[in-house]
CSV table of C-alpha atoms in Angstrom, one decimal:
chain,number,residue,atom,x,y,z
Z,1,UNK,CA,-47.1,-26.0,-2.4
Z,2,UNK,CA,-46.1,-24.0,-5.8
Z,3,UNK,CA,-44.9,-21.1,-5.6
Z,4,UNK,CA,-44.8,-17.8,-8.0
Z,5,UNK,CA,-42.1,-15.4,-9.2
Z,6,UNK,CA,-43.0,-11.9,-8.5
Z,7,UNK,CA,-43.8,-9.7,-11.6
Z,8,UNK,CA,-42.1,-7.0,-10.0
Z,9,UNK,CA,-38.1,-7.1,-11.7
Z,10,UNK,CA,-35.6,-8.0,-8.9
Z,11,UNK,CA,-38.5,-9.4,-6.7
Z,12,UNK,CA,-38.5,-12.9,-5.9
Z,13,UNK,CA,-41.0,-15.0,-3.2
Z,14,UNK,CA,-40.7,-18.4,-2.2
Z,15,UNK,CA,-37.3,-19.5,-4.5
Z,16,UNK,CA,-36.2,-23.1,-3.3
Z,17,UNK,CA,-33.0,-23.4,-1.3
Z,18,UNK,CA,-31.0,-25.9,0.0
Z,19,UNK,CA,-31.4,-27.5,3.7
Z,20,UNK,CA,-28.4,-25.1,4.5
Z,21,UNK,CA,-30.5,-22.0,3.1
Z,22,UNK,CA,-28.8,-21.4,0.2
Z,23,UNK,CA,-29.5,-22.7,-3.2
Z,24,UNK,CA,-27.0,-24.8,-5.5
Z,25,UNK,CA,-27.9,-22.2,-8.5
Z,26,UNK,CA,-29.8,-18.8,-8.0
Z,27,UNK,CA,-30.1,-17.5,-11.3
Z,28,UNK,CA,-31.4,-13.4,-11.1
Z,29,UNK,CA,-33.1,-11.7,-13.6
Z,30,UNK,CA,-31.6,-13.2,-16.5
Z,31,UNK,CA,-31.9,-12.1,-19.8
Z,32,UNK,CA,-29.5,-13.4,-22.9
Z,33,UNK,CA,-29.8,-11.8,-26.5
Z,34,UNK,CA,-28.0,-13.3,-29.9
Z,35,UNK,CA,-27.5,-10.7,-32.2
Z,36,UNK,CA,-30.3,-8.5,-30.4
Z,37,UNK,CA,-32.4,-11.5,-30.4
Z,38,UNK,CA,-33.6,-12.5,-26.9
Z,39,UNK,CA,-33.3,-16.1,-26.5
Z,40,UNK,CA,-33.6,-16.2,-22.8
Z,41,UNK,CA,-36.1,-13.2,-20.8
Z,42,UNK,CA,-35.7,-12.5,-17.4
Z,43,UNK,CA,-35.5,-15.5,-15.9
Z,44,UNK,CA,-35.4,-16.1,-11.8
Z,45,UNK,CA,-34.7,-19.4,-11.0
Z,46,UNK,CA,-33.2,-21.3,-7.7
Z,47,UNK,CA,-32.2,-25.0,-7.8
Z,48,UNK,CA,-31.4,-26.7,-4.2
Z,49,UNK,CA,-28.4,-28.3,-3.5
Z,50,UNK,CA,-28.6,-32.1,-3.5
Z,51,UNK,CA,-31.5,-32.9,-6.3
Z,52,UNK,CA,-31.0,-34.0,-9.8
Z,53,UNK,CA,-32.8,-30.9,-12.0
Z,54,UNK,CA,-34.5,-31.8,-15.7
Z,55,UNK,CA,-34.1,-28.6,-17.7
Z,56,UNK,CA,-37.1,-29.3,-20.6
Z,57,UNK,CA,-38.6,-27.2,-23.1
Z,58,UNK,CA,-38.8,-26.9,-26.8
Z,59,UNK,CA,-35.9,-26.8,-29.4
Z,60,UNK,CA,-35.1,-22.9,-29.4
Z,61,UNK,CA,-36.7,-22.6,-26.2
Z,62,UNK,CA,-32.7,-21.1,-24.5
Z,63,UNK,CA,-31.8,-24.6,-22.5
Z,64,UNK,CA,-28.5,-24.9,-23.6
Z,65,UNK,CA,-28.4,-21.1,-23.5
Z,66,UNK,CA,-29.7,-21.1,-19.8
Z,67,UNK,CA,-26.8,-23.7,-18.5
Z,68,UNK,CA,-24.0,-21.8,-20.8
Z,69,UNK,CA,-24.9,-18.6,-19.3
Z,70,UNK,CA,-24.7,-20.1,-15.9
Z,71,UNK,CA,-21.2,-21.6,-16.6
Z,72,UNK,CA,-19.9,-18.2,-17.9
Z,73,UNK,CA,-19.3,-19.3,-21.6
Z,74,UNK,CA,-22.3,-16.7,-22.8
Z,75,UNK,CA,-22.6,-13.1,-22.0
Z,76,UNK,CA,-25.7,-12.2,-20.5
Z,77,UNK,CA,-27.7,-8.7,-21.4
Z,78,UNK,CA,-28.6,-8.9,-17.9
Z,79,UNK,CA,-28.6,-10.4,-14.9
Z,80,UNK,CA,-27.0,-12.4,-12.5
Z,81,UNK,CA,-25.8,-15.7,-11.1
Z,82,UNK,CA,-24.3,-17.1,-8.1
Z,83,UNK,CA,-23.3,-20.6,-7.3
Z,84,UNK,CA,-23.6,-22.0,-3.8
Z,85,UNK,CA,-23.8,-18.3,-2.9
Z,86,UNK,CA,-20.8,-17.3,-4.4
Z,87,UNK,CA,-19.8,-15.6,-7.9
Z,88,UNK,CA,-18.7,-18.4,-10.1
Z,89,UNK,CA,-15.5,-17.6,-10.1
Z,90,UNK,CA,-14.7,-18.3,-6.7
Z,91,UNK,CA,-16.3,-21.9,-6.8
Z,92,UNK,CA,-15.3,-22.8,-10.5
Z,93,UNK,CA,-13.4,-26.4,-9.2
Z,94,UNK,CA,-16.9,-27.3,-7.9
Z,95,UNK,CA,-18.3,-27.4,-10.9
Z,96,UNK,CA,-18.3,-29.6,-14.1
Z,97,UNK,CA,-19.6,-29.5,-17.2
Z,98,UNK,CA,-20.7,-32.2,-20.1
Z,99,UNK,CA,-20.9,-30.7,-23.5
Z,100,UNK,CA,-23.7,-31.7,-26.3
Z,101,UNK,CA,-21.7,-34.6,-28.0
Z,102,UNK,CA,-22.1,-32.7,-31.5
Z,103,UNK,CA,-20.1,-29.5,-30.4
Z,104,UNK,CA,-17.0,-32.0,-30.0
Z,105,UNK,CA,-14.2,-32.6,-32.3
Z,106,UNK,CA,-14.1,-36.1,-31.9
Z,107,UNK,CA,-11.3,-37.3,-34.7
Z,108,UNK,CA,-8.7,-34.7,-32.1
Z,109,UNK,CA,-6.0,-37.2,-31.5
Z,110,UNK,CA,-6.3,-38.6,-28.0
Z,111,UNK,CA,-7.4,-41.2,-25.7
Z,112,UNK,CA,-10.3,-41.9,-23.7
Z,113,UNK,CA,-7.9,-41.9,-21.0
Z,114,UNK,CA,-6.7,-38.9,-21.9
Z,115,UNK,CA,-10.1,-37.0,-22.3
Z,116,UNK,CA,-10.1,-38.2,-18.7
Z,117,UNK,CA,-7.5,-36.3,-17.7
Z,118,UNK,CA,-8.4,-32.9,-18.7
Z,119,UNK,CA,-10.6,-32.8,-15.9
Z,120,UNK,CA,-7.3,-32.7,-13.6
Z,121,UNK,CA,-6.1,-30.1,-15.2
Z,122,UNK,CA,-8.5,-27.2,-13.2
Z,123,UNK,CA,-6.9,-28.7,-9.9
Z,124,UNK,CA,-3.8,-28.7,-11.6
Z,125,UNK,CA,-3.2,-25.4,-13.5
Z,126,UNK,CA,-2.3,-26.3,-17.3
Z,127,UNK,CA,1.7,-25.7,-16.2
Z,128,UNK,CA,1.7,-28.9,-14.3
Z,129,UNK,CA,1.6,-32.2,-15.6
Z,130,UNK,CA,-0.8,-35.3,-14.4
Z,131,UNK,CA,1.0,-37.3,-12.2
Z,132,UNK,CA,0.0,-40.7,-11.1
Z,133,UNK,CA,-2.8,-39.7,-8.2
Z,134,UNK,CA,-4.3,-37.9,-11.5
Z,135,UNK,CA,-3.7,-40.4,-13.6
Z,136,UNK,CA,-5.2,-43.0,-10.7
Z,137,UNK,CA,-8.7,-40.6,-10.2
Z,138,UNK,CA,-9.1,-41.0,-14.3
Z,139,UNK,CA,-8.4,-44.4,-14.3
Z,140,UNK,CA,-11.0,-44.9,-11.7
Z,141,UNK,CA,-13.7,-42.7,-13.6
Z,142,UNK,CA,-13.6,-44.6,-16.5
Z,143,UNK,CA,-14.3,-48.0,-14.7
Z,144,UNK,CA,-17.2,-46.2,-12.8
Z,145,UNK,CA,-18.6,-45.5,-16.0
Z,146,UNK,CA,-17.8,-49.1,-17.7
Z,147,UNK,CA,-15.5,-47.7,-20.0
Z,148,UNK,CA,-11.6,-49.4,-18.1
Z,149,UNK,CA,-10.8,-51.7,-20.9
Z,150,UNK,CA,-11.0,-48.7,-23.4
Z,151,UNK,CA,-9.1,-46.4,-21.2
Z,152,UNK,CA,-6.2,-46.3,-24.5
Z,153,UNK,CA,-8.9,-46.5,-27.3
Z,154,UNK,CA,-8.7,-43.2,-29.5
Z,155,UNK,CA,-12.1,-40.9,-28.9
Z,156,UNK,CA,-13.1,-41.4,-32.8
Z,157,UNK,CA,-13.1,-45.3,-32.5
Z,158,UNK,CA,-15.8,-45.4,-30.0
Z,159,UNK,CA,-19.6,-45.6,-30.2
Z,160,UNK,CA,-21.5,-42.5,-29.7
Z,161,UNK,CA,-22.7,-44.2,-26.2
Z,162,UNK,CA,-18.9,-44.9,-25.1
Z,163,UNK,CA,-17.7,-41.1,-26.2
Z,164,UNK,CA,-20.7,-40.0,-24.0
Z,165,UNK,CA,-19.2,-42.2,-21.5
Z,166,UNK,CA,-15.8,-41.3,-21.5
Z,167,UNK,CA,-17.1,-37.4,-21.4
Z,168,UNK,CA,-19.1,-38.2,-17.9
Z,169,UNK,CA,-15.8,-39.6,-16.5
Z,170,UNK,CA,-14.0,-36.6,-17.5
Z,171,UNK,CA,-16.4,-34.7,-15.8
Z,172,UNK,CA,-16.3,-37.3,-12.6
Z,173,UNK,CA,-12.3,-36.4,-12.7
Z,174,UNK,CA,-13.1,-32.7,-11.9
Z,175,UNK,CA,-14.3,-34.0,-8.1
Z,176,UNK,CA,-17.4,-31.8,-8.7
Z,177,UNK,CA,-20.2,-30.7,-6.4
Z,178,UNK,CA,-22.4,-29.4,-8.9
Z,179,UNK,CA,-22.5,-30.9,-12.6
Z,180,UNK,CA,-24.4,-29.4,-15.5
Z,181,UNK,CA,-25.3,-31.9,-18.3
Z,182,UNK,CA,-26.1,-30.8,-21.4
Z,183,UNK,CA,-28.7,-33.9,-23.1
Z,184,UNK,CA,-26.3,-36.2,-21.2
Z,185,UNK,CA,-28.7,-39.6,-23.0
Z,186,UNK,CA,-29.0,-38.0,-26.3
Z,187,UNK,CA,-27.9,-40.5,-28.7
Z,188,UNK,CA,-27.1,-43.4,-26.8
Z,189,UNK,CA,-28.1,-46.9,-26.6
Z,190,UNK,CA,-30.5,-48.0,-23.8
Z,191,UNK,CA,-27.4,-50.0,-22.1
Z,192,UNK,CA,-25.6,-46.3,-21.8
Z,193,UNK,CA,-28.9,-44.7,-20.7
Z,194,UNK,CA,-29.6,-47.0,-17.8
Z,195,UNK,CA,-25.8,-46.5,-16.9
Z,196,UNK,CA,-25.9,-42.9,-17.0
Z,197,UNK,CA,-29.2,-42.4,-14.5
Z,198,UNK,CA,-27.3,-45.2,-12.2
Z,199,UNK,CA,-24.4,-42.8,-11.9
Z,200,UNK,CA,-26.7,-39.7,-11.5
Z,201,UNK,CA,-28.5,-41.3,-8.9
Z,202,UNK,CA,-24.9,-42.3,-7.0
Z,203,UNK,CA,-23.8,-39.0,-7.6
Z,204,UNK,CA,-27.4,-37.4,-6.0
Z,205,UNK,CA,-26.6,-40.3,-2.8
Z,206,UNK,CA,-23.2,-38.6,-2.2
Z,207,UNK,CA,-24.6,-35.0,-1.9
Z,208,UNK,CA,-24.1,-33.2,-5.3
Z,209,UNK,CA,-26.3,-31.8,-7.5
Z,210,UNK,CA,-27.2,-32.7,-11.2
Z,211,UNK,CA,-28.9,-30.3,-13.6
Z,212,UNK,CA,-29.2,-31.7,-17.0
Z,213,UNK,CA,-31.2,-30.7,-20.2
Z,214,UNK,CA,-33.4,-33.0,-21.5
Z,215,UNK,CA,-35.5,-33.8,-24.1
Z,216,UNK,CA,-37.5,-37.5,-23.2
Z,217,UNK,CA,-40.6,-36.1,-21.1
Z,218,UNK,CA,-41.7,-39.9,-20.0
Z,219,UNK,CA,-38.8,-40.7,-18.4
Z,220,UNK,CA,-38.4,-37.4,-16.7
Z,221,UNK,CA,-40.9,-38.0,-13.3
Z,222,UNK,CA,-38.5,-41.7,-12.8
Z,223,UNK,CA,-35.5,-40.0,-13.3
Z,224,UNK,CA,-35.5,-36.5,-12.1
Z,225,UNK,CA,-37.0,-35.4,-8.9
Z,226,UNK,CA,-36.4,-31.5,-9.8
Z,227,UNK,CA,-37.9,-29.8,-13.5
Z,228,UNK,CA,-37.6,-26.5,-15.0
Z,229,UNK,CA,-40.1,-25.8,-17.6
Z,230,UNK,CA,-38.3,-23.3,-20.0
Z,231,UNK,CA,-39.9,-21.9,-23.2
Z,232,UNK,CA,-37.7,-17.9,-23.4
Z,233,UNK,CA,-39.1,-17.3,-20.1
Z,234,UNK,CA,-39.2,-19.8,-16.9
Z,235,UNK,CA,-42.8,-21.9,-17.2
Z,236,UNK,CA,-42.1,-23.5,-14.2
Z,237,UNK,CA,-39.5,-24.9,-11.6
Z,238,UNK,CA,-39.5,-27.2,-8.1
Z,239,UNK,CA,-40.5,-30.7,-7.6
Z,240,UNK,CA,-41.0,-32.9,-10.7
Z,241,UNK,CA,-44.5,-33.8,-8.4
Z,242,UNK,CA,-45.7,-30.6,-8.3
Z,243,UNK,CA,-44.6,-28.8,-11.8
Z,244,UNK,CA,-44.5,-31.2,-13.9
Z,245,UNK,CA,-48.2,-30.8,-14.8
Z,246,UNK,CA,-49.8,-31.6,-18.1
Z,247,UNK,CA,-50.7,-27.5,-17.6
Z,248,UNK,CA,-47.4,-26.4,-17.4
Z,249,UNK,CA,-46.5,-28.7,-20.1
Z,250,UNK,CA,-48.8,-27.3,-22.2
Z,251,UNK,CA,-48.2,-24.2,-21.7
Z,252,UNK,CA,-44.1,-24.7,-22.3
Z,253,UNK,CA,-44.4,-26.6,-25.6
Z,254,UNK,CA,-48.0,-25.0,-26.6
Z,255,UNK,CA,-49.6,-26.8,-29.6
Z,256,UNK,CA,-46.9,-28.8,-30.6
Z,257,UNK,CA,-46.9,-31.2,-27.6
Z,258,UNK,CA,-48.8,-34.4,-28.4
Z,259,UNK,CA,-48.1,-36.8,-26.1
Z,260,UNK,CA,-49.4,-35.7,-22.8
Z,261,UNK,CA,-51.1,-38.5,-22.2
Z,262,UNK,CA,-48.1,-40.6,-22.6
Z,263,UNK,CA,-46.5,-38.2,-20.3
Z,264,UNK,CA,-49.5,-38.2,-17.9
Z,265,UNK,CA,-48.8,-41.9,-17.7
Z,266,UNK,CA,-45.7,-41.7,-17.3
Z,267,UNK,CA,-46.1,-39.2,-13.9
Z,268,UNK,CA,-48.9,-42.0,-12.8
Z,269,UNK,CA,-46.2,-44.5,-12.5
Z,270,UNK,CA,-43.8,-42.3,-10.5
Z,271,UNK,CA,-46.8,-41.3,-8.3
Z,272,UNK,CA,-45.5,-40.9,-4.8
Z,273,UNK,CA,-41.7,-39.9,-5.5
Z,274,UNK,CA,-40.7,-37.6,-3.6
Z,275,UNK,CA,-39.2,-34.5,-5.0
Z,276,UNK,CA,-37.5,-31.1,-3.9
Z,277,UNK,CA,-38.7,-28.4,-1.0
Z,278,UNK,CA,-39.8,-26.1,-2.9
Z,279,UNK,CA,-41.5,-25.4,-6.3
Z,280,UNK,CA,-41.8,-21.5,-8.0
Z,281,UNK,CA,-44.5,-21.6,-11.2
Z,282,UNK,CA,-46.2,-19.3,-13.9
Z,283,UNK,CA,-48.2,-21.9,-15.3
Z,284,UNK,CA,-49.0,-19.2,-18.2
Z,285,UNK,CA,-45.6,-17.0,-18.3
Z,286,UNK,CA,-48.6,-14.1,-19.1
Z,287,UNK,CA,-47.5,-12.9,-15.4
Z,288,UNK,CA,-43.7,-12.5,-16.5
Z,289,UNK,CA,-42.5,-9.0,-17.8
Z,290,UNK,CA,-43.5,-8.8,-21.1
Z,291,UNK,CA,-40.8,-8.4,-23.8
Z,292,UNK,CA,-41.3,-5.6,-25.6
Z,293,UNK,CA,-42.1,-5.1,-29.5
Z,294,UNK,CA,-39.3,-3.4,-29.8
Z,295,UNK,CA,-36.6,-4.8,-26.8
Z,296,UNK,CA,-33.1,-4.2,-28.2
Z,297,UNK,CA,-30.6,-5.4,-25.8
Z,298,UNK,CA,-26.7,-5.3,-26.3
Z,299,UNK,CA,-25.0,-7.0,-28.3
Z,300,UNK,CA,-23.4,-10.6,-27.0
């Protein structure tokens, strides 16, 4: 049954973990400010091992914010986070990342073979060069993901589905346990799309975890069996069964959500999926520490 974050800062009942009792992600009181702006507010949040995770909410509502502060590449005001129990640093090669296609320089002069590659290069240490087992894993990432007749095509001459490809089989290279996917379908042709959830869905059969943002809330009861509801502060997080209510929903994306009834739909079909353990929720957020009128954190 859902359960709820305490309102009390640094107190936390009935977070999700893994079988093995500790979670893939347990993010800790995190708060993130851009130019003393908050973007994300104290959020708690713990994502088992094992599930693939939809991170949803409005534009501006701090997704991409939530899974960059995870990875390290923005400074928190506050807060924590550790990744299978351990400070990222120590467990860095078990992670991977795929960027937002539009923060990539995609006329930089290089191969999709080679994009491939520089997911060796975190087992490898940038003073060694691929050898052939490297060159072997990437070959083999890019036919996983349909793309091993293009392995020697330059990034700009491909389709915005094939660069999306080609960035998932980079990420494949890095031997991951834990991926975060930032809109991962955004952009691509429905051919890519059903790809892209195959591969999730392999990668979920072979024990890793999957959290990815997204933005296309019909498809997310068939393809993700864990949501986070995020709007500054967490709405709600567990089993896509359980949160992902047309309350919660409403109460993430307020008046400007108008298709719940699609979405309700939608959950109808995937009736009886099963999800996660676990589930934490504030339907509301009115429970969560207010920010106050005048909150000036540091500077990032």
């Amino acid at each position: 049954m859902p359960t709820t974050i305490s309102t009390d800062l640094g107190q936390r009942t009935g977070l999700a973990h893994s079988p093995t009792g500790t979670p893939a992600v347990d993010v800790h009181d995190l708060t993130v400010a851009y130019d003393r702006k908050p973007v994300l507010w104290d959020v708690d949040l713990a994502i088992p091992a094992g599930v693939l995770t939809a991170v949803v909410g409005p534009n501006g509502a701090g997704k991409s914010t939530l899974i960059k502060a995870i990875l390290g590449l923005v400074k928190p005001a506050s807060g924590g986070v550790m990744i299978f129990g351990r400070a990222l640093s120590s467990v860095r090669l078990r992670v991977g990342y795929v960027p937002q296609r539009e923060t990539v320089d995609w006329d930089f002069p290089i191969d999709a073979l080679g994009v491939v590659l520089m997911g060796r290069y975190g087992r490898l240490g940038w003073l060694r060069r691929p050898g052939r087992a490297d060159r072997d894993v990437a070959r083999r990432c890019l036919e996983q993901v349909g793309m091993g007749e293009l392995a020697h095509r330059q990034i700009s001459e491909l389709s915005g589905g094939q660069q999306q490809r080609v960035f998932l089989a980079r990420a494949l290279a890095q031997e991951a346990d834990l991926y975060f996917m930032d809109e991962p379908f955004a952009g691509v042709d429905a051919a890519t799309e059903r790809a892209i959830i195959d591969l999730l869905r392999d990668l979920r059969s072979k024990g890793k975890t999957v959290v990815a943002v997204h933005h296309d809330l019909q498809t997310v009861p068939e393809y993700f069996d864990h949501a986070v509801l995020l709007n500054l502060r967490l709405v709600a997080a567990g089993p896509t069964g359980e949160v992902f209510t047309p309350a919660n929903l409403q109460a993430t994306y307020g008046g400007r959500l108008t298709m719940l009834e699609r979405v309700g739909e939608a959950m109808r079909r995937a009736a009886g999926g099963a999800g996660a353990s676990h589930s934490e929720s504030s339907p509301s957020g009115a429970s969560a520490r207010p920010i106050p009128a005048d909150y000036q954190p540091p500077v990032v």
